[in-house]
Amino acid sequence: MLFPLPALRHHIFLLDTAPGNSAKVAAATIPRLPMTARSQIYVVAVVDDDQSILQSLEYLLESADYAVRTFTSAAALLASGDLAQVDCLISDVDMPGIDGFELVRLVHAARPGLPVILITGYPDRLKRLPPLGGIHSRLFTKPFQGHELLEAVGEALRSAPPG
């Protein structure tokens, strides 16, 4: 039986077994940098109008030791004042109001070089991808593998210009 233990920003579980029974815990398969290999905690902002996607991505990113800021709309991110502290942005494409493509343009006007990863549940929408003026974004279609997104975030952060 698993019992979650309260912890700050981490998910820790206590495994309780009956005497004489053994339990095996599989090794994590998610590649990640050890904390000693990083000199800072990176902040990843996630923008999606679907609360369940926000929560899932928050848990996934926190499990890889990223600080996460979630926003239910592009306007909420832009109005938050948090953009200056963000090291990587993950945004849904299809949102009411400001969509992911427009958000990328607005963010890059304010923060050129900020790594951006776009996600969408509608791959046909990517065929109509508007020109983003030389902005390079990684694209994922839902559903996607969590470890692939974590790899993309890590690569985006490693290749991002300093500052």
Tab-separated table of N, CA and C in Angstrom:
chain	number	residue	atom	x	y	z
A	1	MET	N	0.848	-1.163	0.000
A	1	MET	CA	0.000	0.000	0.000
A	1	MET	C	0.901	1.236	0.000
A	2	LEU	N	0.583	2.224	-0.807
A	2	LEU	CA	1.359	3.459	-0.882
A	2	LEU	C	0.649	4.555	-0.103
A	3	PHE	N	1.416	5.273	0.702
A	3	PHE	CA	0.883	6.403	1.438
A	3	PHE	C	1.666	7.647	1.049
A	4	PRO	N	1.020	8.645	0.454
A	4	PRO	CA	1.770	9.860	0.119
A	4	PRO	C	2.154	10.615	1.393
A	5	LEU	N	3.378	11.087	1.426
A	5	LEU	CA	3.848	11.919	2.529
A	5	LEU	C	3.831	13.364	2.079
A	6	PRO	N	3.419	14.280	2.951
A	6	PRO	CA	3.437	15.685	2.544
A	6	PRO	C	4.878	16.143	2.341
A	7	ALA	N	5.111	16.871	1.295
A	7	ALA	CA	6.432	17.417	1.003
A	7	ALA	C	6.270	18.691	0.210
A	8	LEU	N	7.244	19.536	0.271
A	8	LEU	CA	7.195	20.770	-0.491
A	8	LEU	C	7.665	20.520	-1.910
A	9	ARG	N	6.782	20.632	-2.878
A	9	ARG	CA	7.075	20.614	-4.300
A	9	ARG	C	7.696	19.306	-4.792
A	10	HIS	N	7.627	18.227	-4.003
A	10	HIS	CA	8.105	16.933	-4.449
A	10	HIS	C	7.062	15.885	-4.086
A	11	HIS	N	7.063	14.799	-4.805
A	11	HIS	CA	6.127	13.716	-4.548
A	11	HIS	C	6.914	12.557	-3.954
A	12	ILE	N	6.669	12.273	-2.678
A	12	ILE	CA	7.370	11.220	-1.973
A	12	ILE	C	6.334	10.226	-1.492
A	13	PHE	N	6.628	8.936	-1.622
A	13	PHE	CA	5.704	7.899	-1.194
A	13	PHE	C	6.398	6.945	-0.244
A	14	LEU	N	5.683	6.511	0.772
A	14	LEU	CA	6.155	5.516	1.716
A	14	LEU	C	5.500	4.206	1.333
A	15	LEU	N	6.302	3.180	1.146
A	15	LEU	CA	5.797	1.878	0.760
A	15	LEU	C	5.660	1.037	2.014
A	16	ASP	N	4.438	0.618	2.340
A	16	ASP	CA	4.158	-0.167	3.530
A	16	ASP	C	3.845	-1.591	3.093
A	17	THR	N	4.642	-2.548	3.557
A	17	THR	CA	4.388	-3.948	3.199
A	17	THR	C	4.183	-4.754	4.458
A	18	ALA	N	3.507	-5.872	4.317
A	18	ALA	CA	3.299	-6.788	5.445
A	18	ALA	C	4.617	-7.472	5.770
A	19	PRO	N	4.847	-7.840	7.035
A	19	PRO	CA	6.086	-8.527	7.404
A	19	PRO	C	6.278	-9.785	6.561
A	20	GLY	N	7.492	-9.983	6.111
A	20	GLY	CA	7.791	-11.162	5.302
A	20	GLY	C	7.566	-10.959	3.821
A	21	ASN	N	6.842	-9.918	3.430
A	21	ASN	CA	6.624	-9.630	2.014
A	21	ASN	C	7.662	-8.618	1.565
A	22	SER	N	8.136	-8.792	0.369
A	22	SER	CA	9.096	-7.823	-0.152
A	22	SER	C	8.407	-6.957	-1.190
A	23	ALA	N	8.966	-5.810	-1.390
A	23	ALA	CA	8.429	-4.896	-2.388
A	23	ALA	C	9.562	-4.458	-3.288
A	24	LYS	N	9.256	-4.271	-4.536
A	24	LYS	CA	10.244	-3.789	-5.483
A	24	LYS	C	9.755	-2.467	-6.049
A	25	VAL	N	10.655	-1.545	-6.156
A	25	VAL	CA	10.343	-0.255	-6.758
A	25	VAL	C	11.197	-0.135	-8.001
A	26	ALA	N	10.564	0.084	-9.125
A	26	ALA	CA	11.296	0.192	-10.389
A	26	ALA	C	12.107	1.473	-10.412
A	27	ALA	N	13.233	1.399	-11.052
A	27	ALA	CA	14.072	2.594	-11.207
A	27	ALA	C	13.372	3.585	-12.120
A	28	ALA	N	13.560	4.852	-11.838
A	28	ALA	CA	12.964	5.893	-12.674
A	28	ALA	C	13.566	5.829	-14.072
A	29	THR	N	12.713	5.981	-15.068
A	29	THR	CA	13.188	5.948	-16.444
A	29	THR	C	13.267	7.337	-17.055
A	30	ILE	N	12.943	8.353	-16.281
A	30	ILE	CA	12.960	9.711	-16.797
A	30	ILE	C	14.382	10.263	-16.696
A	31	PRO	N	15.003	10.597	-17.833
A	31	PRO	CA	16.355	11.140	-17.759
A	31	PRO	C	16.323	12.542	-17.169
A	32	ARG	N	17.263	12.822	-16.284
A	32	ARG	CA	17.324	14.152	-15.709
A	32	ARG	C	18.713	14.402	-15.175
A	33	LEU	N	19.046	15.659	-15.087
A	33	LEU	CA	20.342	16.043	-14.544
A	33	LEU	C	20.300	15.927	-13.034
A	34	PRO	N	21.342	15.386	-12.415
A	34	PRO	CA	21.377	15.408	-10.957
A	34	PRO	C	21.457	16.851	-10.472
A	35	MET	N	20.912	17.092	-9.312
A	35	MET	CA	20.893	18.459	-8.784
A	35	MET	C	22.298	19.031	-8.692
A	36	THR	N	23.298	18.193	-8.438
A	36	THR	CA	24.660	18.711	-8.335
A	36	THR	C	25.196	19.180	-9.676
A	37	ALA	N	24.582	18.741	-10.780
A	37	ALA	CA	25.038	19.147	-12.103
A	37	ALA	C	24.441	20.488	-12.519
A	38	ARG	N	23.477	20.996	-11.764
A	38	ARG	CA	22.848	22.268	-12.088
A	38	ARG	C	23.231	23.299	-11.050
A	39	SER	N	23.506	24.492	-11.508
A	39	SER	CA	23.864	25.549	-10.575
A	39	SER	C	22.648	26.371	-10.163
A	40	GLN	N	21.508	26.122	-10.779
A	40	GLN	CA	20.306	26.884	-10.452
A	40	GLN	C	19.075	26.034	-10.687
A	41	ILE	N	17.980	26.486	-10.133
A	41	ILE	CA	16.693	25.864	-10.398
A	41	ILE	C	16.064	26.648	-11.549
A	42	TYR	N	15.709	25.950	-12.608
A	42	TYR	CA	15.094	26.609	-13.764
A	42	TYR	C	13.595	26.748	-13.553
A	43	VAL	N	13.053	27.850	-14.063
A	43	VAL	CA	11.621	28.123	-13.970
A	43	VAL	C	10.996	27.859	-15.336
A	44	VAL	N	9.996	26.993	-15.351
A	44	VAL	CA	9.270	26.671	-16.575
A	44	VAL	C	7.835	27.158	-16.408
A	45	ALA	N	7.374	27.977	-17.331
A	45	ALA	CA	5.985	28.436	-17.332
A	45	ALA	C	5.186	27.551	-18.278
A	46	VAL	N	3.998	27.164	-17.844
A	46	VAL	CA	3.108	26.341	-18.658
A	46	VAL	C	1.799	27.090	-18.833
A	47	VAL	N	1.371	27.245	-20.091
A	47	VAL	CA	0.120	27.941	-20.402
A	47	VAL	C	-0.798	26.980	-21.142
A	48	ASP	N	-1.964	26.713	-20.566
A	48	ASP	CA	-2.951	25.835	-21.199
A	48	ASP	C	-4.300	26.126	-20.578
A	49	ASP	N	-5.347	26.147	-21.383
A	49	ASP	CA	-6.676	26.417	-20.852
A	49	ASP	C	-7.324	25.173	-20.240
A	50	ASP	N	-6.673	24.018	-20.331
A	50	ASP	CA	-7.169	22.763	-19.762
A	50	ASP	C	-6.477	22.530	-18.421
A	51	GLN	N	-7.239	22.633	-17.334
A	51	GLN	CA	-6.685	22.522	-15.990
A	51	GLN	C	-6.011	21.165	-15.758
A	52	SER	N	-6.550	20.092	-16.335
A	52	SER	CA	-5.947	18.770	-16.122
A	52	SER	C	-4.573	18.674	-16.799
A	53	ILE	N	-4.416	19.303	-17.956
A	53	ILE	CA	-3.104	19.334	-18.621
A	53	ILE	C	-2.123	20.155	-17.784
A	54	LEU	N	-2.576	21.290	-17.279
A	54	LEU	CA	-1.717	22.119	-16.428
A	54	LEU	C	-1.209	21.332	-15.229
A	55	GLN	N	-2.118	20.626	-14.565
A	55	GLN	CA	-1.731	19.879	-13.373
A	55	GLN	C	-0.780	18.736	-13.718
A	56	SER	N	-1.052	18.023	-14.797
A	56	SER	CA	-0.179	16.920	-15.208
A	56	SER	C	1.221	17.421	-15.551
A	57	LEU	N	1.295	18.501	-16.305
A	57	LEU	CA	2.608	19.045	-16.671
A	57	LEU	C	3.328	19.622	-15.457
A	58	GLU	N	2.584	20.208	-14.547
A	58	GLU	CA	3.203	20.709	-13.324
A	58	GLU	C	3.854	19.556	-12.556
A	59	TYR	N	3.143	18.456	-12.367
A	59	TYR	CA	3.693	17.290	-11.659
A	59	TYR	C	4.906	16.724	-12.390
A	60	LEU	N	4.795	16.597	-13.710
A	60	LEU	CA	5.900	16.050	-14.501
A	60	LEU	C	7.151	16.909	-14.359
A	61	LEU	N	7.005	18.203	-14.534
A	61	LEU	CA	8.153	19.103	-14.479
A	61	LEU	C	8.739	19.199	-13.071
A	62	GLU	N	7.882	19.206	-12.063
A	62	GLU	CA	8.376	19.229	-10.688
A	62	GLU	C	9.136	17.943	-10.362
A	63	SER	N	8.724	16.816	-10.943
A	63	SER	CA	9.419	15.553	-10.690
A	63	SER	C	10.847	15.595	-11.238
A	64	ALA	N	11.107	16.496	-12.172
A	64	ALA	CA	12.448	16.679	-12.733
A	64	ALA	C	13.143	17.893	-12.111
A	65	ASP	N	12.620	18.369	-10.989
A	65	ASP	CA	13.217	19.455	-10.204
A	65	ASP	C	13.176	20.823	-10.865
A	66	TYR	N	12.182	21.060	-11.714
A	66	TYR	CA	11.973	22.402	-12.253
A	66	TYR	C	10.977	23.137	-11.364
A	67	ALA	N	11.147	24.442	-11.221
A	67	ALA	CA	10.134	25.282	-10.597
A	67	ALA	C	9.108	25.578	-11.690
A	68	VAL	N	7.834	25.466	-11.374
A	68	VAL	CA	6.793	25.563	-12.396
A	68	VAL	C	5.818	26.680	-12.052
A	69	ARG	N	5.472	27.468	-13.049
A	69	ARG	CA	4.422	28.482	-12.941
A	69	ARG	C	3.358	28.110	-13.967
A	70	THR	N	2.113	27.981	-13.541
A	70	THR	CA	1.045	27.602	-14.470
A	70	THR	C	0.089	28.773	-14.679
A	71	PHE	N	-0.424	28.835	-15.915
A	71	PHE	CA	-1.340	29.909	-16.307
A	71	PHE	C	-2.431	29.327	-17.182
A	72	THR	N	-3.673	29.729	-16.960
A	72	THR	CA	-4.801	29.199	-17.734
A	72	THR	C	-5.042	29.965	-19.029
A	73	SER	N	-4.253	31.004	-19.268
A	73	SER	CA	-4.386	31.741	-20.525
A	73	SER	C	-3.093	32.503	-20.797
A	74	ALA	N	-2.918	32.866	-22.054
A	74	ALA	CA	-1.765	33.680	-22.433
A	74	ALA	C	-1.840	35.046	-21.751
A	75	ALA	N	-3.041	35.600	-21.687
A	75	ALA	CA	-3.213	36.904	-21.046
A	75	ALA	C	-2.805	36.853	-19.576
A	76	ALA	N	-3.102	35.738	-18.906
A	76	ALA	CA	-2.725	35.600	-17.485
A	76	ALA	C	-1.210	35.602	-17.326
A	77	LEU	N	-0.495	34.924	-18.210
A	77	LEU	CA	0.970	34.939	-18.156
A	77	LEU	C	1.496	36.354	-18.385
A	78	LEU	N	1.010	36.996	-19.429
A	78	LEU	CA	1.510	38.326	-19.777
A	78	LEU	C	1.227	39.350	-18.688
A	79	ALA	N	0.093	39.211	-17.990
A	79	ALA	CA	-0.279	40.161	-16.936
A	79	ALA	C	0.381	39.846	-15.597
A	80	SER	N	0.961	38.660	-15.463
A	80	SER	CA	1.477	38.203	-14.168
A	80	SER	C	2.741	38.918	-13.705
A	81	GLY	N	3.537	39.403	-14.632
A	81	GLY	CA	4.830	39.958	-14.269
A	81	GLY	C	5.898	38.891	-14.062
A	82	ASP	N	5.561	37.625	-14.291
A	82	ASP	CA	6.500	36.511	-14.086
A	82	ASP	C	7.401	36.239	-15.282
A	83	LEU	N	7.125	36.819	-16.415
A	83	LEU	CA	7.851	36.479	-17.640
A	83	LEU	C	9.364	36.690	-17.496
A	84	ALA	N	9.775	37.675	-16.756
A	84	ALA	CA	11.202	37.955	-16.595
A	84	ALA	C	11.937	36.839	-15.858
A	85	GLN	N	11.227	36.048	-15.043
A	85	GLN	CA	11.852	34.972	-14.279
A	85	GLN	C	11.780	33.619	-14.982
A	86	VAL	N	11.087	33.545	-16.106
A	86	VAL	CA	10.873	32.271	-16.799
A	86	VAL	C	12.098	31.911	-17.634
A	87	ASP	N	12.513	30.641	-17.546
A	87	ASP	CA	13.651	30.141	-18.326
A	87	ASP	C	13.208	29.357	-19.556
A	88	CYS	N	11.974	28.837	-19.542
A	88	CYS	CA	11.425	28.085	-20.679
A	88	CYS	C	9.904	28.196	-20.613
A	89	LEU	N	9.275	28.305	-21.762
A	89	LEU	CA	7.818	28.416	-21.845
A	89	LEU	C	7.258	27.223	-22.603
A	90	ILE	N	6.240	26.600	-22.024
A	90	ILE	CA	5.475	25.553	-22.704
A	90	ILE	C	4.063	26.091	-22.844
A	91	SER	N	3.544	26.116	-24.075
A	91	SER	CA	2.207	26.667	-24.293
A	91	SER	C	1.386	25.796	-25.223
A	92	ASP	N	0.111	25.695	-24.893
A	92	ASP	CA	-0.847	25.089	-25.804
A	92	ASP	C	-1.007	26.033	-26.991
A	93	VAL	N	-1.350	25.483	-28.132
A	93	VAL	CA	-1.587	26.303	-29.322
A	93	VAL	C	-3.018	26.808	-29.337
A	94	ASP	N	-3.965	25.923	-29.098
A	94	ASP	CA	-5.386	26.248	-29.239
A	94	ASP	C	-5.983	26.696	-27.914
A	95	MET	N	-6.041	28.019	-27.740
A	95	MET	CA	-6.626	28.601	-26.536
A	95	MET	C	-7.509	29.767	-26.943
A	96	PRO	N	-8.541	30.037	-26.147
A	96	PRO	CA	-9.366	31.208	-26.438
A	96	PRO	C	-8.566	32.501	-26.213
A	97	GLY	N	-8.951	33.533	-26.918
A	97	GLY	CA	-8.225	34.803	-26.788
A	97	GLY	C	-6.920	34.738	-27.544
A	98	ILE	N	-5.832	34.951	-26.864
A	98	ILE	CA	-4.504	34.895	-27.481
A	98	ILE	C	-4.111	33.430	-27.624
A	99	ASP	N	-3.904	32.977	-28.854
A	99	ASP	CA	-3.512	31.576	-29.047
A	99	ASP	C	-2.006	31.424	-28.856
A	100	GLY	N	-1.536	30.182	-28.906
A	100	GLY	CA	-0.125	29.905	-28.662
A	100	GLY	C	0.809	30.567	-29.654
A	101	PHE	N	0.397	30.653	-30.927
A	101	PHE	CA	1.247	31.283	-31.933
A	101	PHE	C	1.446	32.768	-31.638
A	102	GLU	N	0.352	33.450	-31.297
A	102	GLU	CA	0.448	34.874	-30.969
A	102	GLU	C	1.234	35.076	-29.676
A	103	LEU	N	1.051	34.169	-28.715
A	103	LEU	CA	1.809	34.262	-27.467
A	103	LEU	C	3.309	34.172	-27.747
A	104	VAL	N	3.711	33.279	-28.636
A	104	VAL	CA	5.132	33.152	-28.987
A	104	VAL	C	5.663	34.471	-29.528
A	105	ARG	N	4.906	35.098	-30.421
A	105	ARG	CA	5.352	36.384	-30.980
A	105	ARG	C	5.473	37.459	-29.892
A	106	LEU	N	4.487	37.520	-29.003
A	106	LEU	CA	4.501	38.530	-27.941
A	106	LEU	C	5.645	38.281	-26.950
A	107	VAL	N	5.854	37.028	-26.588
A	107	VAL	CA	6.920	36.687	-25.642
A	107	VAL	C	8.286	36.987	-26.245
A	108	HIS	N	8.474	36.632	-27.503
A	108	HIS	CA	9.778	36.882	-28.123
A	108	HIS	C	10.050	38.358	-28.370
A	109	ALA	N	9.009	39.177	-28.441
A	109	ALA	CA	9.232	40.622	-28.518
A	109	ALA	C	9.792	41.133	-27.191
A	110	ALA	N	9.324	40.532	-26.097
A	110	ALA	CA	9.776	40.949	-24.768
A	110	ALA	C	11.028	40.207	-24.308
A	111	ARG	N	11.153	38.931	-24.693
A	111	ARG	CA	12.263	38.080	-24.242
A	111	ARG	C	12.840	37.305	-25.422
A	112	PRO	N	13.572	37.956	-26.312
A	112	PRO	CA	14.160	37.243	-27.447
A	112	PRO	C	15.052	36.112	-26.941
A	113	GLY	N	14.949	34.970	-27.583
A	113	GLY	CA	15.786	33.838	-27.213
A	113	GLY	C	15.205	32.942	-26.137
A	114	LEU	N	14.073	33.332	-25.533
A	114	LEU	CA	13.451	32.468	-24.530
A	114	LEU	C	12.994	31.177	-25.201
A	115	PRO	N	13.425	30.012	-24.706
A	115	PRO	CA	12.992	28.748	-25.318
A	115	PRO	C	11.481	28.550	-25.167
A	116	VAL	N	10.843	28.123	-26.262
A	116	VAL	CA	9.404	27.895	-26.269
A	116	VAL	C	9.115	26.513	-26.839
A	117	ILE	N	8.210	25.808	-26.172
A	117	ILE	CA	7.730	24.515	-26.645
A	117	ILE	C	6.221	24.640	-26.785
A	118	LEU	N	5.703	24.343	-27.973
A	118	LEU	CA	4.267	24.413	-28.226
A	118	LEU	C	3.679	23.005	-28.223
A	119	ILE	N	2.474	22.882	-27.658
A	119	ILE	CA	1.764	21.604	-27.655
A	119	ILE	C	0.363	21.823	-28.210
A	120	THR	N	-0.165	20.795	-28.880
A	120	THR	CA	-1.513	20.903	-29.425
A	120	THR	C	-2.171	19.531	-29.506
A	121	GLY	N	-3.454	19.530	-29.338
A	121	GLY	CA	-4.255	18.327	-29.533
A	121	GLY	C	-4.813	18.257	-30.939
A	122	TYR	N	-4.504	19.249	-31.753
A	122	TYR	CA	-5.023	19.332	-33.114
A	122	TYR	C	-3.869	19.445	-34.105
A	123	PRO	N	-3.253	18.318	-34.476
A	123	PRO	CA	-2.074	18.364	-35.348
A	123	PRO	C	-2.333	19.029	-36.701
A	124	ASP	N	-3.569	18.971	-37.196
A	124	ASP	CA	-3.871	19.620	-38.476
A	124	ASP	C	-3.678	21.132	-38.383
A	125	ARG	N	-3.775	21.678	-37.192
A	125	ARG	CA	-3.576	23.116	-36.984
A	125	ARG	C	-2.131	23.516	-37.287
A	126	LEU	N	-1.199	22.578	-37.100
A	126	LEU	CA	0.206	22.877	-37.352
A	126	LEU	C	0.489	23.098	-38.834
A	127	LYS	N	-0.377	22.546	-39.698
A	127	LYS	CA	-0.218	22.763	-41.139
A	127	LYS	C	-0.434	24.227	-41.497
A	128	ARG	N	-1.187	24.923	-40.649
A	128	ARG	CA	-1.465	26.339	-40.878
A	128	ARG	C	-0.615	27.228	-39.979
A	129	LEU	N	0.529	26.694	-39.556
A	129	LEU	CA	1.430	27.431	-38.680
A	129	LEU	C	1.842	28.741	-39.344
A	130	PRO	N	1.520	29.863	-38.713
A	130	PRO	CA	1.905	31.144	-39.305
A	130	PRO	C	3.406	31.361	-39.178
A	131	PRO	N	3.971	32.196	-40.037
A	131	PRO	CA	5.401	32.506	-39.910
A	131	PRO	C	5.665	33.151	-38.554
A	132	LEU	N	6.681	32.654	-37.870
A	132	LEU	CA	6.988	33.186	-36.546
A	132	LEU	C	8.233	34.061	-36.569
A	133	GLY	N	8.602	34.550	-37.744
A	133	GLY	CA	9.696	35.510	-37.855
A	133	GLY	C	11.037	35.000	-37.362
A	134	GLY	N	11.409	33.794	-37.760
A	134	GLY	CA	12.700	33.249	-37.373
A	134	GLY	C	12.744	32.659	-35.977
A	135	ILE	N	11.618	32.628	-35.295
A	135	ILE	CA	11.557	32.051	-33.955
A	135	ILE	C	11.462	30.535	-34.090
A	136	HIS	N	12.330	29.838	-33.395
A	136	HIS	CA	12.331	28.384	-33.453
A	136	HIS	C	11.664	27.831	-32.204
A	137	SER	N	10.598	27.051	-32.402
A	137	SER	CA	9.881	26.441	-31.292
A	137	SER	C	9.788	24.947	-31.533
A	138	ARG	N	9.867	24.177	-30.482
A	138	ARG	CA	9.660	22.736	-30.563
A	138	ARG	C	8.166	22.491	-30.488
A	139	LEU	N	7.656	21.550	-31.288
A	139	LEU	CA	6.224	21.272	-31.340
A	139	LEU	C	5.935	19.846	-30.890
A	140	PHE	N	4.917	19.676	-30.053
A	140	PHE	CA	4.447	18.362	-29.615
A	140	PHE	C	2.957	18.265	-29.870
A	141	THR	N	2.529	17.094	-30.313
A	141	THR	CA	1.095	16.852	-30.443
A	141	THR	C	0.658	15.948	-29.299
A	142	LYS	N	-0.511	16.256	-28.741
A	142	LYS	CA	-1.070	15.464	-27.644
A	142	LYS	C	-1.708	14.204	-28.246
A	143	PRO	N	-1.561	13.089	-27.620
A	143	PRO	CA	-0.774	12.833	-26.421
A	143	PRO	C	0.699	12.692	-26.778
A	144	PHE	N	1.565	12.981	-25.831
A	144	PHE	CA	3.005	12.842	-26.035
A	144	PHE	C	3.586	12.151	-24.815
A	145	GLN	N	4.806	11.688	-24.955
A	145	GLN	CA	5.488	11.009	-23.860
A	145	GLN	C	6.141	12.041	-22.944
A	146	GLY	N	5.936	11.891	-21.654
A	146	GLY	CA	6.492	12.830	-20.688
A	146	GLY	C	8.001	12.940	-20.768
A	147	HIS	N	8.673	11.798	-20.948
A	147	HIS	CA	10.140	11.840	-20.997
A	147	HIS	C	10.627	12.605	-22.219
A	148	GLU	N	9.861	12.577	-23.317
A	148	GLU	CA	10.249	13.338	-24.507
A	148	GLU	C	10.127	14.844	-24.247
A	149	LEU	N	9.085	15.228	-23.537
A	149	LEU	CA	8.929	16.650	-23.200
A	149	LEU	C	10.052	17.091	-22.260
A	150	LEU	N	10.381	16.270	-21.270
A	150	LEU	CA	11.469	16.618	-20.355
A	150	LEU	C	12.797	16.735	-21.095
A	151	GLU	N	13.023	15.848	-22.048
A	151	GLU	CA	14.247	15.935	-22.859
A	151	GLU	C	14.267	17.231	-23.658
A	152	ALA	N	13.120	17.609	-24.220
A	152	ALA	CA	13.041	18.849	-25.003
A	152	ALA	C	13.278	20.072	-24.118
A	153	VAL	N	12.736	20.064	-22.912
A	153	VAL	CA	12.955	21.182	-21.985
A	153	VAL	C	14.434	21.267	-21.630
A	154	GLY	N	15.040	20.136	-21.298
A	154	GLY	CA	16.458	20.129	-20.958
A	154	GLY	C	17.325	20.632	-22.096
A	155	GLU	N	17.029	20.172	-23.304
A	155	GLU	CA	17.794	20.614	-24.482
A	155	GLU	C	17.587	22.102	-24.741
A	156	ALA	N	16.348	22.560	-24.606
A	156	ALA	CA	16.061	23.993	-24.815
A	156	ALA	C	16.827	24.848	-23.818
A	157	LEU	N	16.882	24.413	-22.570
A	157	LEU	CA	17.605	25.176	-21.567
A	157	LEU	C	19.108	25.160	-21.789
A	158	ARG	N	19.637	24.022	-22.239
A	158	ARG	CA	21.084	23.928	-22.501
A	158	ARG	C	21.489	24.785	-23.690
A	159	SER	N	20.609	24.919	-24.687
A	159	SER	CA	20.964	25.646	-25.892
A	159	SER	C	20.504	27.111	-25.883
A	160	ALA	N	19.831	27.521	-24.820
A	160	ALA	CA	19.334	28.902	-24.751
A	160	ALA	C	20.493	29.866	-24.541
A	161	PRO	N	20.406	31.036	-25.160
A	161	PRO	CA	21.444	32.042	-24.916
A	161	PRO	C	21.402	32.495	-23.463
A	162	PRO	N	22.535	32.827	-22.869
A	162	PRO	CA	22.537	33.278	-21.468
A	162	PRO	C	21.782	34.596	-21.309
A	163	GLY	N	21.244	34.758	-20.112
A	163	GLY	CA	20.622	36.022	-19.798
A	163	GLY	C	19.166	35.976	-19.899
